[in-house]
Amino acid sequence: MKTKTKWVYLKEVDSTNDYAKQYVHDHNVAVLAEAQTHGKGRCGRAFLSGKSGMYLSVVRMDDLPLSACSVYMLAAPLAVCDVLAAYGIKGEIKWPNDVWVANKKIAGVLVETEWREERVYRAVVGIGLNVSNDIGDVPCAATSMRLEGVSATVKEVAERVVDALSVYFDMSPAALVATVKPRLLTLGRRVRLPDGRVGTAIDLADDGRLIVKIGGECIAVAAGDVNLAE
Ligand code: BT5
């Protein structure tokens, strides 16, 4: 569904995803905040969101079947990688949707969907990208565009991300998977699953699930935390 993006600019908000879920009921609306007081990661974790980072939530009302909603999860880190590449930074995707630069996290994605009768009627695609924000308090190895030597305004970065997203949102899950694979640093690596088992990530299924080989068995991991084991 091609429509022009509408923008909502906020100085500070608790979470752009929560704002979007509460106030945005239109297709293709981008909510951009200069800072978040309660930026959300996945599984109840926090995403530190100091001033001058990119905190963006794009609302989509594509009415996709549930089986196609991996599009949202796959499109977001790809769009971030494209934009980083345009600034000369090589980003890689850590499954399911972190973006890392040289083993440091630069961006994270939180997709929240609402559905009925097997169709997603609203998806909020939330992306946090460290642009020039201070990441001193981030509790993991992290980096920012500024630390990678790039000076850019948040607005310009966000506009580029939204442009890239609009191309990927129109692709099929299978085409997106093929585009993601070469950028997926998880493939070929030893990974630890949430239940503690360790195996090798060997492939990405068309629905975005990670295929992990453990002993003679291949299992498809749908979501949750898969950590690199070594
Ligand atoms: C994520 O979760 O990385 C998803 C982050 C999504 C943030 C966006 S911002 C716009 C929208 N509105 C929201 O409220 N959220 C979305 P997860 O994979 O669970 O990673 C969380 C972990 O990343 C934390 O436990 C930290 O270890 C690390 N972390 C926190 N802040 C970070 C930062 N600014 N940069 C890099 N890593 C960070």
mmCIF file with all atom_site columns, N, CA and C and ligand atoms in Angstrom, residues 15-17 36 38-42 45-48 55-57 98 105 108-110 126-128 130 138-140 142, ligand 1:
data_model
loop_
_atom_site.group_PDB
_atom_site.id
_atom_site.type_symbol
_atom_site.label_atom_id
_atom_site.label_alt_id
_atom_site.label_comp_id
_atom_site.label_asym_id
_atom_site.label_entity_id
_atom_site.label_seq_id
_atom_site.pdbx_PDB_ins_code
_atom_site.Cartn_x
_atom_site.Cartn_y
_atom_site.Cartn_z
_atom_site.occupancy
_atom_site.B_iso_or_equiv
_atom_site.pdbx_formal_charge
_atom_site.auth_seq_id
_atom_site.auth_comp_id
_atom_site.auth_asym_id
_atom_site.auth_atom_id
_atom_site.pdbx_PDB_model_num
ATOM   1   N N   . SER A 1 15  ? 7.828  6.371  25.357 1.00 0.00 ? 15  SER A N   1
ATOM   2   C CA  . SER A 1 15  ? 8.255  5.410  24.333 1.00 0.00 ? 15  SER A CA  1
ATOM   3   C C   . SER A 1 15  ? 7.495  5.745  23.054 1.00 0.00 ? 15  SER A C   1
ATOM   4   N N   . THR A 1 16  ? 8.197  5.846  21.947 1.00 0.00 ? 16  THR A N   1
ATOM   5   C CA  . THR A 1 16  ? 7.497  6.153  20.686 1.00 0.00 ? 16  THR A CA  1
ATOM   6   C C   . THR A 1 16  ? 6.554  5.006  20.304 1.00 0.00 ? 16  THR A C   1
ATOM   7   N N   . ASN A 1 17  ? 6.911  3.769  20.658 1.00 0.00 ? 17  ASN A N   1
ATOM   8   C CA  . ASN A 1 17  ? 5.989  2.653  20.363 1.00 0.00 ? 17  ASN A CA  1
ATOM   9   C C   . ASN A 1 17  ? 4.688  2.820  21.152 1.00 0.00 ? 17  ASN A C   1
ATOM   10  N N   . GLN A 1 36  ? 13.701 9.440  24.772 1.00 0.00 ? 36  GLN A N   1
ATOM   11  C CA  . GLN A 1 36  ? 12.634 8.652  25.401 1.00 0.00 ? 36  GLN A CA  1
ATOM   12  C C   . GLN A 1 36  ? 12.983 8.492  26.882 1.00 0.00 ? 36  GLN A C   1
ATOM   13  N N   . HIS A 1 38  ? 11.324 6.146  28.789 1.00 0.00 ? 38  HIS A N   1
ATOM   14  C CA  . HIS A 1 38  ? 11.178 4.716  29.066 1.00 0.00 ? 38  HIS A CA  1
ATOM   15  C C   . HIS A 1 38  ? 11.224 3.926  27.763 1.00 0.00 ? 38  HIS A C   1
ATOM   16  N N   . GLY A 1 39  ? 12.343 4.065  27.052 1.00 0.00 ? 39  GLY A N   1
ATOM   17  C CA  . GLY A 1 39  ? 12.506 3.322  25.800 1.00 0.00 ? 39  GLY A CA  1
ATOM   18  C C   . GLY A 1 39  ? 12.455 1.826  26.087 1.00 0.00 ? 39  GLY A C   1
ATOM   19  N N   . LYS A 1 40  ? 11.694 1.115  25.275 1.00 0.00 ? 40  LYS A N   1
ATOM   20  C CA  . LYS A 1 40  ? 11.483 -0.317 25.541 1.00 0.00 ? 40  LYS A CA  1
ATOM   21  C C   . LYS A 1 40  ? 12.317 -1.180 24.602 1.00 0.00 ? 40  LYS A C   1
ATOM   22  N N   . GLY A 1 41  ? 12.946 -2.201 25.179 1.00 0.00 ? 41  GLY A N   1
ATOM   23  C CA  . GLY A 1 41  ? 13.555 -3.249 24.369 1.00 0.00 ? 41  GLY A CA  1
ATOM   24  C C   . GLY A 1 41  ? 12.595 -4.421 24.327 1.00 0.00 ? 41  GLY A C   1
ATOM   25  N N   . ARG A 1 42  ? 13.067 -5.579 23.904 1.00 0.00 ? 42  ARG A N   1
ATOM   26  C CA  . ARG A 1 42  ? 12.223 -6.769 23.889 1.00 0.00 ? 42  ARG A CA  1
ATOM   27  C C   . ARG A 1 42  ? 12.212 -7.404 25.272 1.00 0.00 ? 42  ARG A C   1
ATOM   28  N N   . ARG A 1 45  ? 12.977 -5.545 28.569 1.00 0.00 ? 45  ARG A N   1
ATOM   29  C CA  . ARG A 1 45  ? 14.253 -4.850 28.805 1.00 0.00 ? 45  ARG A CA  1
ATOM   30  C C   . ARG A 1 45  ? 14.130 -3.378 28.416 1.00 0.00 ? 45  ARG A C   1
ATOM   31  N N   . ALA A 1 46  ? 15.107 -2.580 28.873 1.00 0.00 ? 46  ALA A N   1
ATOM   32  C CA  . ALA A 1 46  ? 15.081 -1.145 28.565 1.00 0.00 ? 46  ALA A CA  1
ATOM   33  C C   . ALA A 1 46  ? 16.003 -0.857 27.384 1.00 0.00 ? 46  ALA A C   1
ATOM   34  N N   . PHE A 1 47  ? 15.629 0.165  26.611 1.00 0.00 ? 47  PHE A N   1
ATOM   35  C CA  . PHE A 1 47  ? 16.523 0.666  25.572 1.00 0.00 ? 47  PHE A CA  1
ATOM   36  C C   . PHE A 1 47  ? 16.877 2.098  25.949 1.00 0.00 ? 47  PHE A C   1
ATOM   37  N N   . LEU A 1 48  ? 18.139 2.321  26.289 1.00 0.00 ? 48  LEU A N   1
ATOM   38  C CA  . LEU A 1 48  ? 18.545 3.649  26.758 1.00 0.00 ? 48  LEU A CA  1
ATOM   39  C C   . LEU A 1 48  ? 18.459 4.650  25.612 1.00 0.00 ? 48  LEU A C   1
ATOM   40  N N   . TYR A 1 55  ? 14.866 7.647  17.738 1.00 0.00 ? 55  TYR A N   1
ATOM   41  C CA  . TYR A 1 55  ? 13.826 6.811  18.349 1.00 0.00 ? 55  TYR A CA  1
ATOM   42  C C   . TYR A 1 55  ? 12.589 6.957  17.468 1.00 0.00 ? 55  TYR A C   1
ATOM   43  N N   . LEU A 1 56  ? 12.366 5.925  16.684 1.00 0.00 ? 56  LEU A N   1
ATOM   44  C CA  . LEU A 1 56  ? 11.401 6.017  15.591 1.00 0.00 ? 56  LEU A CA  1
ATOM   45  C C   . LEU A 1 56  ? 10.426 4.852  15.673 1.00 0.00 ? 56  LEU A C   1
ATOM   46  N N   . SER A 1 57  ? 9.134  5.161  15.524 1.00 0.00 ? 57  SER A N   1
ATOM   47  C CA  . SER A 1 57  ? 8.139  4.087  15.396 1.00 0.00 ? 57  SER A CA  1
ATOM   48  C C   . SER A 1 57  ? 7.320  4.349  14.145 1.00 0.00 ? 57  SER A C   1
ATOM   49  N N   . ASP A 1 98  ? 18.792 -7.141 15.934 1.00 0.00 ? 98  ASP A N   1
ATOM   50  C CA  . ASP A 1 98  ? 19.773 -6.136 16.374 1.00 0.00 ? 98  ASP A CA  1
ATOM   51  C C   . ASP A 1 98  ? 20.665 -5.776 15.197 1.00 0.00 ? 98  ASP A C   1
ATOM   52  N N   . LYS A 1 105 ? 26.675 -3.199 19.590 1.00 0.00 ? 105 LYS A N   1
ATOM   53  C CA  . LYS A 1 105 ? 25.296 -2.940 19.164 1.00 0.00 ? 105 LYS A CA  1
ATOM   54  C C   . LYS A 1 105 ? 25.099 -1.451 18.876 1.00 0.00 ? 105 LYS A C   1
ATOM   55  N N   . GLY A 1 108 ? 18.537 -1.371 17.791 1.00 0.00 ? 108 GLY A N   1
ATOM   56  C CA  . GLY A 1 108 ? 17.654 -2.474 18.168 1.00 0.00 ? 108 GLY A CA  1
ATOM   57  C C   . GLY A 1 108 ? 16.258 -2.201 17.639 1.00 0.00 ? 108 GLY A C   1
ATOM   58  N N   . VAL A 1 109 ? 15.501 -3.267 17.484 1.00 0.00 ? 109 VAL A N   1
ATOM   59  C CA  . VAL A 1 109 ? 14.165 -3.171 16.877 1.00 0.00 ? 109 VAL A CA  1
ATOM   60  C C   . VAL A 1 109 ? 13.140 -3.849 17.778 1.00 0.00 ? 109 VAL A C   1
ATOM   61  N N   . LEU A 1 110 ? 12.025 -3.193 17.960 1.00 0.00 ? 110 LEU A N   1
ATOM   62  C CA  . LEU A 1 110 ? 10.918 -3.787 18.714 1.00 0.00 ? 110 LEU A CA  1
ATOM   63  C C   . LEU A 1 110 ? 9.654  -3.646 17.866 1.00 0.00 ? 110 LEU A C   1
ATOM   64  N N   . GLY A 1 126 ? 9.257  -0.323 15.804 1.00 0.00 ? 126 GLY A N   1
ATOM   65  C CA  . GLY A 1 126 ? 10.064 0.613  16.595 1.00 0.00 ? 126 GLY A CA  1
ATOM   66  C C   . GLY A 1 126 ? 11.546 0.359  16.387 1.00 0.00 ? 126 GLY A C   1
ATOM   67  N N   . ILE A 1 127 ? 12.268 1.424  16.084 1.00 0.00 ? 127 ILE A N   1
ATOM   68  C CA  . ILE A 1 127 ? 13.713 1.295  15.842 1.00 0.00 ? 127 ILE A CA  1
ATOM   69  C C   . ILE A 1 127 ? 14.454 2.330  16.685 1.00 0.00 ? 127 ILE A C   1
ATOM   70  N N   . GLY A 1 128 ? 15.402 1.866  17.462 1.00 0.00 ? 128 GLY A N   1
ATOM   71  C CA  . GLY A 1 128 ? 16.284 2.770  18.191 1.00 0.00 ? 128 GLY A CA  1
ATOM   72  C C   . GLY A 1 128 ? 17.672 2.659  17.586 1.00 0.00 ? 128 GLY A C   1
ATOM   73  N N   . ASN A 1 130 ? 21.559 4.454  17.681 1.00 0.00 ? 130 ASN A N   1
ATOM   74  C CA  . ASN A 1 130 ? 22.450 5.423  18.329 1.00 0.00 ? 130 ASN A CA  1
ATOM   75  C C   . ASN A 1 130 ? 23.081 6.309  17.267 1.00 0.00 ? 130 ASN A C   1
ATOM   76  N N   . VAL A 1 138 ? 25.027 2.362  28.626 1.00 0.00 ? 138 VAL A N   1
ATOM   77  C CA  . VAL A 1 138 ? 24.461 1.154  28.018 1.00 0.00 ? 138 VAL A CA  1
ATOM   78  C C   . VAL A 1 138 ? 25.198 -0.078 28.568 1.00 0.00 ? 138 VAL A C   1
ATOM   79  N N   . PRO A 1 139 ? 24.416 -1.070 29.087 1.00 0.00 ? 139 PRO A N   1
ATOM   80  C CA  . PRO A 1 139 ? 25.065 -2.188 29.772 1.00 0.00 ? 139 PRO A CA  1
ATOM   81  C C   . PRO A 1 139 ? 25.584 -3.303 28.863 1.00 0.00 ? 139 PRO A C   1
ATOM   82  N N   . CYS A 1 140 ? 25.854 -2.991 27.607 1.00 0.00 ? 140 CYS A N   1
ATOM   83  C CA  . CYS A 1 140 ? 26.454 -4.013 26.727 1.00 0.00 ? 140 CYS A CA  1
ATOM   84  C C   . CYS A 1 140 ? 27.422 -3.281 25.805 1.00 0.00 ? 140 CYS A C   1
ATOM   85  N N   . ALA A 1 142 ? 28.448 -1.362 22.981 1.00 0.00 ? 142 ALA A N   1
ATOM   86  C CA  . ALA A 1 142 ? 27.589 -0.562 22.103 1.00 0.00 ? 142 ALA A CA  1
ATOM   87  C C   . ALA A 1 142 ? 28.421 0.489  21.379 1.00 0.00 ? 142 ALA A C   1
HETATM 88  C C1  . BT5 B 2 .   ? 16.043 -3.915 21.537 1.00 0.00 ? 1   BT5 B C1  1
HETATM 89  O O1  . BT5 B 2 .   ? 15.660 -4.782 22.530 1.00 0.00 ? 1   BT5 B O1  1
HETATM 90  O O2  . BT5 B 2 .   ? 17.170 -3.700 21.179 1.00 0.00 ? 1   BT5 B O2  1
HETATM 91  C C2  . BT5 B 2 .   ? 14.879 -3.149 20.919 1.00 0.00 ? 1   BT5 B C2  1
HETATM 92  C C3  . BT5 B 2 .   ? 15.048 -1.678 21.077 1.00 0.00 ? 1   BT5 B C3  1
HETATM 93  C C4  . BT5 B 2 .   ? 13.940 -0.919 20.399 1.00 0.00 ? 1   BT5 B C4  1
HETATM 94  C C5  . BT5 B 2 .   ? 14.005 0.545  20.736 1.00 0.00 ? 1   BT5 B C5  1
HETATM 95  C C6  . BT5 B 2 .   ? 13.036 1.346  19.930 1.00 0.00 ? 1   BT5 B C6  1
HETATM 96  S S1  . BT5 B 2 .   ? 13.285 3.052  20.106 1.00 0.00 ? 1   BT5 B S1  1
HETATM 97  C C7  . BT5 B 2 .   ? 11.799 3.402  19.336 1.00 0.00 ? 1   BT5 B C7  1
HETATM 98  C C8  . BT5 B 2 .   ? 10.813 2.390  19.856 1.00 0.00 ? 1   BT5 B C8  1
HETATM 99  N N1  . BT5 B 2 .   ? 10.216 2.836  21.087 1.00 0.00 ? 1   BT5 B N1  1
HETATM 100 C C9  . BT5 B 2 .   ? 10.530 2.015  22.116 1.00 0.00 ? 1   BT5 B C9  1
HETATM 101 O O3  . BT5 B 2 .   ? 10.128 2.165  23.286 1.00 0.00 ? 1   BT5 B O3  1
HETATM 102 N N2  . BT5 B 2 .   ? 11.312 1.026  21.666 1.00 0.00 ? 1   BT5 B N2  1
HETATM 103 C C10 . BT5 B 2 .   ? 11.568 1.121  20.255 1.00 0.00 ? 1   BT5 B C10 1
HETATM 104 P P1  . BT5 B 2 .   ? 16.576 -5.941 23.098 1.00 0.00 ? 1   BT5 B P1  1
HETATM 105 O O4  . BT5 B 2 .   ? 17.038 -6.827 21.983 1.00 0.00 ? 1   BT5 B O4  1
HETATM 106 O O5  . BT5 B 2 .   ? 15.772 -6.542 24.182 1.00 0.00 ? 1   BT5 B O5  1
HETATM 107 O O6  . BT5 B 2 .   ? 17.840 -5.211 23.648 1.00 0.00 ? 1   BT5 B O6  1
HETATM 108 C C11 . BT5 B 2 .   ? 17.838 -4.525 24.877 1.00 0.00 ? 1   BT5 B C11 1
HETATM 109 C C12 . BT5 B 2 .   ? 19.266 -4.536 25.362 1.00 0.00 ? 1   BT5 B C12 1
HETATM 110 O O7  . BT5 B 2 .   ? 20.071 -3.695 24.504 1.00 0.00 ? 1   BT5 B O7  1
HETATM 111 C C13 . BT5 B 2 .   ? 19.428 -3.959 26.765 1.00 0.00 ? 1   BT5 B C13 1
HETATM 112 O O8  . BT5 B 2 .   ? 19.234 -4.930 27.749 1.00 0.00 ? 1   BT5 B O8  1
HETATM 113 C C14 . BT5 B 2 .   ? 20.877 -3.459 26.721 1.00 0.00 ? 1   BT5 B C14 1
HETATM 114 O O9  . BT5 B 2 .   ? 21.795 -4.514 26.949 1.00 0.00 ? 1   BT5 B O9  1
HETATM 115 C C15 . BT5 B 2 .   ? 21.058 -3.027 25.256 1.00 0.00 ? 1   BT5 B C15 1
HETATM 116 N N3  . BT5 B 2 .   ? 20.846 -1.586 25.097 1.00 0.00 ? 1   BT5 B N3  1
HETATM 117 C C16 . BT5 B 2 .   ? 20.047 -0.738 25.811 1.00 0.00 ? 1   BT5 B C16 1
HETATM 118 N N4  . BT5 B 2 .   ? 20.090 0.489  25.314 1.00 0.00 ? 1   BT5 B N4  1
HETATM 119 C C17 . BT5 B 2 .   ? 20.928 0.445  24.246 1.00 0.00 ? 1   BT5 B C17 1
HETATM 120 C C18 . BT5 B 2 .   ? 21.393 1.410  23.310 1.00 0.00 ? 1   BT5 B C18 1
HETATM 121 N N5  . BT5 B 2 .   ? 20.992 2.684  23.331 1.00 0.00 ? 1   BT5 B N5  1
HETATM 122 N N6  . BT5 B 2 .   ? 22.265 0.992  22.365 1.00 0.00 ? 1   BT5 B N6  1
HETATM 123 C C19 . BT5 B 2 .   ? 22.692 -0.296 22.301 1.00 0.00 ? 1   BT5 B C19 1
HETATM 124 N N7  . BT5 B 2 .   ? 22.288 -1.246 23.156 1.00 0.00 ? 1   BT5 B N7  1
HETATM 125 C C20 . BT5 B 2 .   ? 21.405 -0.889 24.116 1.00 0.00 ? 1   BT5 B C20 1
#
